[in-house]
Amino acid sequence: MNKKRWSKVLLALSCSLALTACGGDKQSSSQPKTTKSDGKTLNLLTWEGYADPKFVKGFEEKYGVKVTATYFGSSDELVSKLKGGGGNVYDVISPSSDVAGYLVKENLVSPIDLDNVQNYKRLASKLVEMDDVKKDGKVYGIPFTWGPDSLIYDADVIKNEPDSWNIFWDPKYKGKVSLWDDISNIYLAGQMDGLDKKDPSALYNMTNKQLQDAKKKLLDLKPQIRKYWTSAGELNDLFSNKEVVLAVGWPLTPTTVNATGRNLKEVIPKEGITGWIDRLMIVKSSPNKELAEKYINYVTDAKTQKLVSDATGYGVANKDAAKHMSPEQAKSIHIDDMENYMKRINFWQIVKDRNQYNEVWNEVKAQ
């Protein structure tokens, strides 16, 4: 090979290497880049159903990470885990609206960079406009799901749709009723007494007398109770095994149990219902804040939110998720008429004297 020809070969080879090393391939540079976080683990402390493979697996594959979940059964358990050392273990949590503001106040969570959560601007205005997770112009929680504390009943046993919570006290259903093991039963008792007709916050700021009235009402109900359920899965089992026919519960239970051929229904009684908004928040000491924000953005995407609803039966925060649902599904989670349906729910608020509410609830269980 003569020198002139050899020089041309070397020149071509050099250009080729330069293009490869510098990303000079036009096709490669035009492709969207996904920053991998290979080997990392994102630890969730969350409600049951909020780490379902239906929507978590896609995130794991996209970013090359592992998502692990620890479930809690009540808002108080969440707070207890964080204050008991869990702040050094978990990255993302999903508190409900009765404690989310408290976590901000107690400096247990970090502000979220909304530039990294582009889907925030696509979430329902009623949810993002709430101020309980905002402080000093910063946002600490991103709406994820929401839903009611409905009256759930076995329609194969109870043929006529109940119109009042009073059916729980009907002697006909003695030993066939289940309540959640949570202070939200006190909200229910107050709602039955009409405390929130003029002021929704009254349920969360009861006087001593009102708390004692609620306690008496719940004690009167005890003979009707089969069990106080501690997780959605436990309530599902109670209905599946036909141990109960009435309960306070979340849409996850009818969604799950009816998939096996049962006929559970949910209803809003005339006294009204309470409800919850679950936010995604980042634990203050999380070492994976950037990855956590990627996760929050991923699971609030419209397509992913459809999968979240598939797994839980809950209402979702991204209103555009309805575009990826059948009309039947959109109607079942009330995303087709979200604003109007939400007006029928008294969403949980911070309970200022939560210790007193817990004391009353523990007294109910102990007697």
Coordinates of C-alpha atoms in Angstrom, one line a residue, residues 26 53 60 105 114 136 176 189 203 213-214 226 233 281-282 294 308 323:
K26 CA -26.8 12.1 13.6
P53 CA -46.2 -4.1 39.3
E60 CA -37.9 0.0 37.0
K105 CA -44.6 21.5 59.5
L114 CA -41.5 21.1 39.9
D136 CA -42.8 29.5 51.7
K176 CA -71.6 -8.6 59.8
A189 CA -69.8 9.6 63.9
L203 CA -65.2 17.0 62.0
D213 CA -70.9 11.8 71.8
A214 CA -68.9 10.1 68.9
R226 CA -67.1 -8.5 63.1
G233 CA -56.4 -6.8 51.9
M281 CA -43.7 13.3 49.1
I282 CA -40.0 12.9 49.5
K294 CA -38.4 10.9 38.4
V308 CA -52.8 3.0 38.8
K323 CA -58.3 9.6 27.6

